[in-house]
CSV table of N, CA and C in Angstrom, one decimal:
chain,number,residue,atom,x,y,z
A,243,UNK,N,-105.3,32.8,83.8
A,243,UNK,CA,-104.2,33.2,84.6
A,243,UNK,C,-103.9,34.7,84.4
A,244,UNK,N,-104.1,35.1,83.3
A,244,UNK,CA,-103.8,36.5,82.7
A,244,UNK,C,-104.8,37.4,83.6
A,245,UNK,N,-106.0,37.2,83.8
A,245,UNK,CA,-107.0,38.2,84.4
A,245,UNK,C,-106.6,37.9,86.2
A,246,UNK,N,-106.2,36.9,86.9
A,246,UNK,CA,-105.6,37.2,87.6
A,246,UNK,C,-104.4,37.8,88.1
A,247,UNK,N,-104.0,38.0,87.2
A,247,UNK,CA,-102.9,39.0,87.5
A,247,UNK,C,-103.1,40.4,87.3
A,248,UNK,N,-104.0,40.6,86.5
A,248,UNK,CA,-105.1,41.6,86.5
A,248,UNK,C,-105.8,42.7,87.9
A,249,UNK,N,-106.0,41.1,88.0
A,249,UNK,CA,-106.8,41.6,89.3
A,249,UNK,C,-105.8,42.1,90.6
A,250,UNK,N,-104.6,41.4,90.5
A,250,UNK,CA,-103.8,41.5,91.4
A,250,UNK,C,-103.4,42.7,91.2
A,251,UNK,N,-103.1,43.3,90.1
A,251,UNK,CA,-102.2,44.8,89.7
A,251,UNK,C,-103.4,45.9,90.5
A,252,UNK,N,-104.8,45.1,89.9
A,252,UNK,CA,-105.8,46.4,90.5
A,252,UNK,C,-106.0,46.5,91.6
A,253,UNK,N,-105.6,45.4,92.5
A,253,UNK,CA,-106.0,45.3,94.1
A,253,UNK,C,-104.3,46.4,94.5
A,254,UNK,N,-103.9,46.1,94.3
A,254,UNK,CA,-102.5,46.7,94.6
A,254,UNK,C,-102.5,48.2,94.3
A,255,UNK,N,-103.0,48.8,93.5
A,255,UNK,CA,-103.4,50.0,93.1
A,255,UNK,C,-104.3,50.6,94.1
A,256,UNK,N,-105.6,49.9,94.2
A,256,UNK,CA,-106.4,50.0,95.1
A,256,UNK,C,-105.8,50.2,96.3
A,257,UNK,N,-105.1,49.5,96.4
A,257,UNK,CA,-104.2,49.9,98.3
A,257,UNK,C,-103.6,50.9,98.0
A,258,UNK,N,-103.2,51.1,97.2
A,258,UNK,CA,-102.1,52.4,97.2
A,258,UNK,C,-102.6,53.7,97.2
A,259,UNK,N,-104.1,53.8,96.6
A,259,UNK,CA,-104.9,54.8,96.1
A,259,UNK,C,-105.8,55.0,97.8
A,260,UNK,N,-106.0,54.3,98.5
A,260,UNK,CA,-106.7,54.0,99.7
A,260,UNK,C,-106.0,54.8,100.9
A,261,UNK,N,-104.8,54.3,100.8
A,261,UNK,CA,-103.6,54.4,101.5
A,261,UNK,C,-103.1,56.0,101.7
A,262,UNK,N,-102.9,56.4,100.4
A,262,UNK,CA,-103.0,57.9,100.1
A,262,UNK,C,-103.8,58.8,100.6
A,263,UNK,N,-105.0,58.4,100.5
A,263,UNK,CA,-106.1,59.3,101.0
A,263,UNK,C,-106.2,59.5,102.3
A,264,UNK,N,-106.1,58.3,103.1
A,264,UNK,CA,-105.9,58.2,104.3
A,264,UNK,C,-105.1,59.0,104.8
A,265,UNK,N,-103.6,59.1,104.6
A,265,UNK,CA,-102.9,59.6,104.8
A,265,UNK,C,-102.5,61.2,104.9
A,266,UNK,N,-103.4,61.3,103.4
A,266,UNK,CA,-103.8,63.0,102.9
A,266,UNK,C,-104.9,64.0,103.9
A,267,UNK,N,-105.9,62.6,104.3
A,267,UNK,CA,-106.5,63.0,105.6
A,267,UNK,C,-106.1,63.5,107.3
A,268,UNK,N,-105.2,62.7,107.2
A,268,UNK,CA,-104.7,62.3,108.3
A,268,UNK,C,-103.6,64.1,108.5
A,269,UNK,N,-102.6,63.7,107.4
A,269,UNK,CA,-101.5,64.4,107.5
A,269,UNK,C,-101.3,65.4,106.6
A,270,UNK,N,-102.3,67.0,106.9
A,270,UNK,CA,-102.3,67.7,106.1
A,270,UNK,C,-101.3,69.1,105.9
A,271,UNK,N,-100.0,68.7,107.3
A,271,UNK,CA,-99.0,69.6,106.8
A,271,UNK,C,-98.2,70.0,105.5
A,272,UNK,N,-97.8,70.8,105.6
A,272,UNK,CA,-97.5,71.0,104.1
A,272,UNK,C,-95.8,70.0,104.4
A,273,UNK,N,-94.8,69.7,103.5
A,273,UNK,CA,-93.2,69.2,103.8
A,273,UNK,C,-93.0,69.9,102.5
A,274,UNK,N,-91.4,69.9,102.3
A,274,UNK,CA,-90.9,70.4,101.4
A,274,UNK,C,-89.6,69.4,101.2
A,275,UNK,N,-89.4,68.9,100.2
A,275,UNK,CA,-87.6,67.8,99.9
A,275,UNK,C,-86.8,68.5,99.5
A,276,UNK,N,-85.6,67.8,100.1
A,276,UNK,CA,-84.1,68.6,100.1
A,276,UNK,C,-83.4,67.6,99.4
A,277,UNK,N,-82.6,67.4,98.3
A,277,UNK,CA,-81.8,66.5,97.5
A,277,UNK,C,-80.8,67.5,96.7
A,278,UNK,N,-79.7,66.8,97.3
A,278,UNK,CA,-78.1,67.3,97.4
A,278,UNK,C,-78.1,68.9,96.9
A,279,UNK,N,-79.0,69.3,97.6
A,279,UNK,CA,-79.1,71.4,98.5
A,279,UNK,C,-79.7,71.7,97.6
A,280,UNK,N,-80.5,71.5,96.8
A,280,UNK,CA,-82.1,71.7,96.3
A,280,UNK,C,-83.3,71.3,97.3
A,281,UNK,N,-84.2,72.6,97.1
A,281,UNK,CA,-85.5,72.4,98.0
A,281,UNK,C,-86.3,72.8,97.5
A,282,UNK,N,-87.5,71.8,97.2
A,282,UNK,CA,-88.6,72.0,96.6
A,282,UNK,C,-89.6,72.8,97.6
A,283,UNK,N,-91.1,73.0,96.9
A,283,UNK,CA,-91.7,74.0,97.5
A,283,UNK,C,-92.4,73.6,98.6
A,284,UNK,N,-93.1,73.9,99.7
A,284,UNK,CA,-94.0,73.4,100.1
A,284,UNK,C,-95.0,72.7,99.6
A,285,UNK,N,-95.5,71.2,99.5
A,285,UNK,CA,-96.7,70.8,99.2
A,285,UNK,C,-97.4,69.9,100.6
A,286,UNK,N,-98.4,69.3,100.7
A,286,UNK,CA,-99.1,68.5,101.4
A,286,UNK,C,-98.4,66.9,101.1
A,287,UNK,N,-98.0,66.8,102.5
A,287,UNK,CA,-97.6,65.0,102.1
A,287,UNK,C,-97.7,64.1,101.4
A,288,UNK,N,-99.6,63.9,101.4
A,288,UNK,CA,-100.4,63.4,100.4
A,288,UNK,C,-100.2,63.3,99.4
A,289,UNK,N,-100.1,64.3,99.1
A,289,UNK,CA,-99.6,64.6,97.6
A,289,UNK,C,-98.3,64.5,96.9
A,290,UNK,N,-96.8,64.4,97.7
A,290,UNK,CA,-96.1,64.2,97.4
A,290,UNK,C,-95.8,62.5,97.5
A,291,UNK,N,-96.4,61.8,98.1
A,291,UNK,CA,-96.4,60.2,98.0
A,291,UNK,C,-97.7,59.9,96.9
A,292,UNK,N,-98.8,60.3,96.2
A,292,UNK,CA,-99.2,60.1,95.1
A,292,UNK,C,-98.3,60.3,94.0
A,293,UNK,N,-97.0,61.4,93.7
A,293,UNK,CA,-96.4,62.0,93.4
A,293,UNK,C,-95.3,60.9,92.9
A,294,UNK,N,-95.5,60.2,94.0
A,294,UNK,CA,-93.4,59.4,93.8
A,294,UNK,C,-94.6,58.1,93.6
A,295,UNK,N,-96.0,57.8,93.6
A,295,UNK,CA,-96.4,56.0,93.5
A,295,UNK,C,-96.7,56.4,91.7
A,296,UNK,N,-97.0,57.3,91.6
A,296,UNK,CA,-97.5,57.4,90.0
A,296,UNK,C,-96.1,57.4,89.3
A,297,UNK,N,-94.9,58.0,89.6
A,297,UNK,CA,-93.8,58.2,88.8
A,297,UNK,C,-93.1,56.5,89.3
A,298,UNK,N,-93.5,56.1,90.1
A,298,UNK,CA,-93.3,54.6,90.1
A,298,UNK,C,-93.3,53.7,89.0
A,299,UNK,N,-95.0,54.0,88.9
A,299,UNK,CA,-95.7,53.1,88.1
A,299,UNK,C,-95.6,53.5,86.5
A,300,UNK,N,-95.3,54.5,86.5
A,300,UNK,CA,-94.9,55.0,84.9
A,300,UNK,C,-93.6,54.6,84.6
A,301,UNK,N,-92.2,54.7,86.0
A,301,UNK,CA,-91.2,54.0,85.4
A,301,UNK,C,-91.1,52.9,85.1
A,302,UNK,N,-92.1,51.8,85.9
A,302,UNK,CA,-91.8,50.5,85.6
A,302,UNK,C,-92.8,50.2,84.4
A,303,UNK,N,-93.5,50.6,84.2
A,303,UNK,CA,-94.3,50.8,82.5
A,303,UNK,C,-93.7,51.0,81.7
A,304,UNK,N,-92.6,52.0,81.8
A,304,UNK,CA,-91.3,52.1,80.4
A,304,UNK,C,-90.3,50.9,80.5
A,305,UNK,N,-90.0,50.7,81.7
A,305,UNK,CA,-88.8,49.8,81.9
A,305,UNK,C,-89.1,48.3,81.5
A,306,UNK,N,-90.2,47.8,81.7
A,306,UNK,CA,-90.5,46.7,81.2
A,306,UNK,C,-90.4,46.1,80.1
A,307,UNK,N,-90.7,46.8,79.3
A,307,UNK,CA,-90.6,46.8,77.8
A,307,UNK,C,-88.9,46.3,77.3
A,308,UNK,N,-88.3,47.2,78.1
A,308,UNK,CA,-87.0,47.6,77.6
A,308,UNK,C,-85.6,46.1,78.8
A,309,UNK,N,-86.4,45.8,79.6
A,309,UNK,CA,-85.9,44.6,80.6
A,309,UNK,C,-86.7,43.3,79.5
A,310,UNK,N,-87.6,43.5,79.5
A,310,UNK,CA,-88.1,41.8,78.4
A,310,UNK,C,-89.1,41.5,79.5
A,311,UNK,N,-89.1,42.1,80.8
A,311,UNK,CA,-90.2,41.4,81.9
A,311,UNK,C,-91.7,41.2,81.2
A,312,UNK,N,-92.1,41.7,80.6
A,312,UNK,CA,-93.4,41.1,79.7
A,312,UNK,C,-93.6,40.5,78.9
A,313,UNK,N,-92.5,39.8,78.7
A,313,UNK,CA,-92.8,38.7,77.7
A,313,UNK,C,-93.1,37.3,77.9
A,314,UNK,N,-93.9,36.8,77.6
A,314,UNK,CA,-94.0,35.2,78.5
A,314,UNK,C,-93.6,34.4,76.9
A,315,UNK,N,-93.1,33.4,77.4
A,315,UNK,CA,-92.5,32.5,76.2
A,315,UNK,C,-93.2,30.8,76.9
A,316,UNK,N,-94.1,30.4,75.4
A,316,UNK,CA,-94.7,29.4,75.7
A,316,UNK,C,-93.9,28.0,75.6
A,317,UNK,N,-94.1,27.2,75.9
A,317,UNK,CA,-93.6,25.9,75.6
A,317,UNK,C,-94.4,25.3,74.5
A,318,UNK,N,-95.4,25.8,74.6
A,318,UNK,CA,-96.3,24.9,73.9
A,318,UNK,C,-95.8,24.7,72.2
A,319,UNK,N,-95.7,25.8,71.8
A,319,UNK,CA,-95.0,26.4,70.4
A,319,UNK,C,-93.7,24.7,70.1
A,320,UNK,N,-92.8,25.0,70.9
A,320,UNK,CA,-91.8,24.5,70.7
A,320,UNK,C,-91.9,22.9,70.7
A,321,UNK,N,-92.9,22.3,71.2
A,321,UNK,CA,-93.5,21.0,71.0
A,321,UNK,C,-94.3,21.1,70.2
A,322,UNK,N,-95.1,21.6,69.7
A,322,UNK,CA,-95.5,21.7,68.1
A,322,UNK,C,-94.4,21.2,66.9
A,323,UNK,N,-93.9,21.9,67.3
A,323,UNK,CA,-92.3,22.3,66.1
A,323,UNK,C,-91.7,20.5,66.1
A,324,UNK,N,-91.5,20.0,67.8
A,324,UNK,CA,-91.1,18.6,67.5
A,324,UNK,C,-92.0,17.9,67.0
A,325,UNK,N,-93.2,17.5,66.9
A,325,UNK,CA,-93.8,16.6,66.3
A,325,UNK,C,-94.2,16.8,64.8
A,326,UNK,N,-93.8,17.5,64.3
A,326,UNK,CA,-94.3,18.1,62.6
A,326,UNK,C,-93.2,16.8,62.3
A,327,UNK,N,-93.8,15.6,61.2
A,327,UNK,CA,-93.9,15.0,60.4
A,327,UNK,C,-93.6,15.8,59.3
A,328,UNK,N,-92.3,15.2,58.2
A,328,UNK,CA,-92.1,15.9,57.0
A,328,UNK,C,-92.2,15.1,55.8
A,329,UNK,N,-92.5,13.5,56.6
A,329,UNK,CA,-93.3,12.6,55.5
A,329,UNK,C,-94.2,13.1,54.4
A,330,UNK,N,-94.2,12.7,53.4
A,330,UNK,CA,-95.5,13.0,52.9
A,330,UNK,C,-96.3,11.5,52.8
A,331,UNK,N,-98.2,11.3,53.0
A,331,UNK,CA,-98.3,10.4,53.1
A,331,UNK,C,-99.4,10.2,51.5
């Protein structure tokens, strides 16, 4: 199950990385962002949507940790624990 999800992260990457390029091909104007009367410089589109998927992926790589989303909790453990016998035979 674990390498499937694996695979899923890499396929999803894969689009996003695909996607970009395309894009970067396509639409080689330069844009510039405006957020509350700051303006950044001119760059190429392309590059500012690689820009905001990588700061994505690095936020939700810190945040996870710190949310518990990576932790998987087995059951199996805890039926262990009920059947332990403290007889001695």
């Amino acid at each position: 199950m674990k390498s499937f999800v694996h695979l899923v992260i890499a396929l999803i990457i894969a689009v996003w990385v695909m996607a970009i390029a395309l894009i970067s091909v396509q639409n080689a104007t330069p844009v510039s962002l405006r957020f509350l009367g700051l303006q950044s410089i001119q760059i190429p589109f392309g590059l500012v949507l690689a820009f905001v998927v990588a700061g994505g992926l690095l936020g939700m790589a810190i945040l996870q940790p710190l949310w518990g989303l990576g932790e998987l909790k087995s059951s199996v453990d805890e039926e262990v624990d009920f059947f332990i016998d403290d007889e001695d035979f």
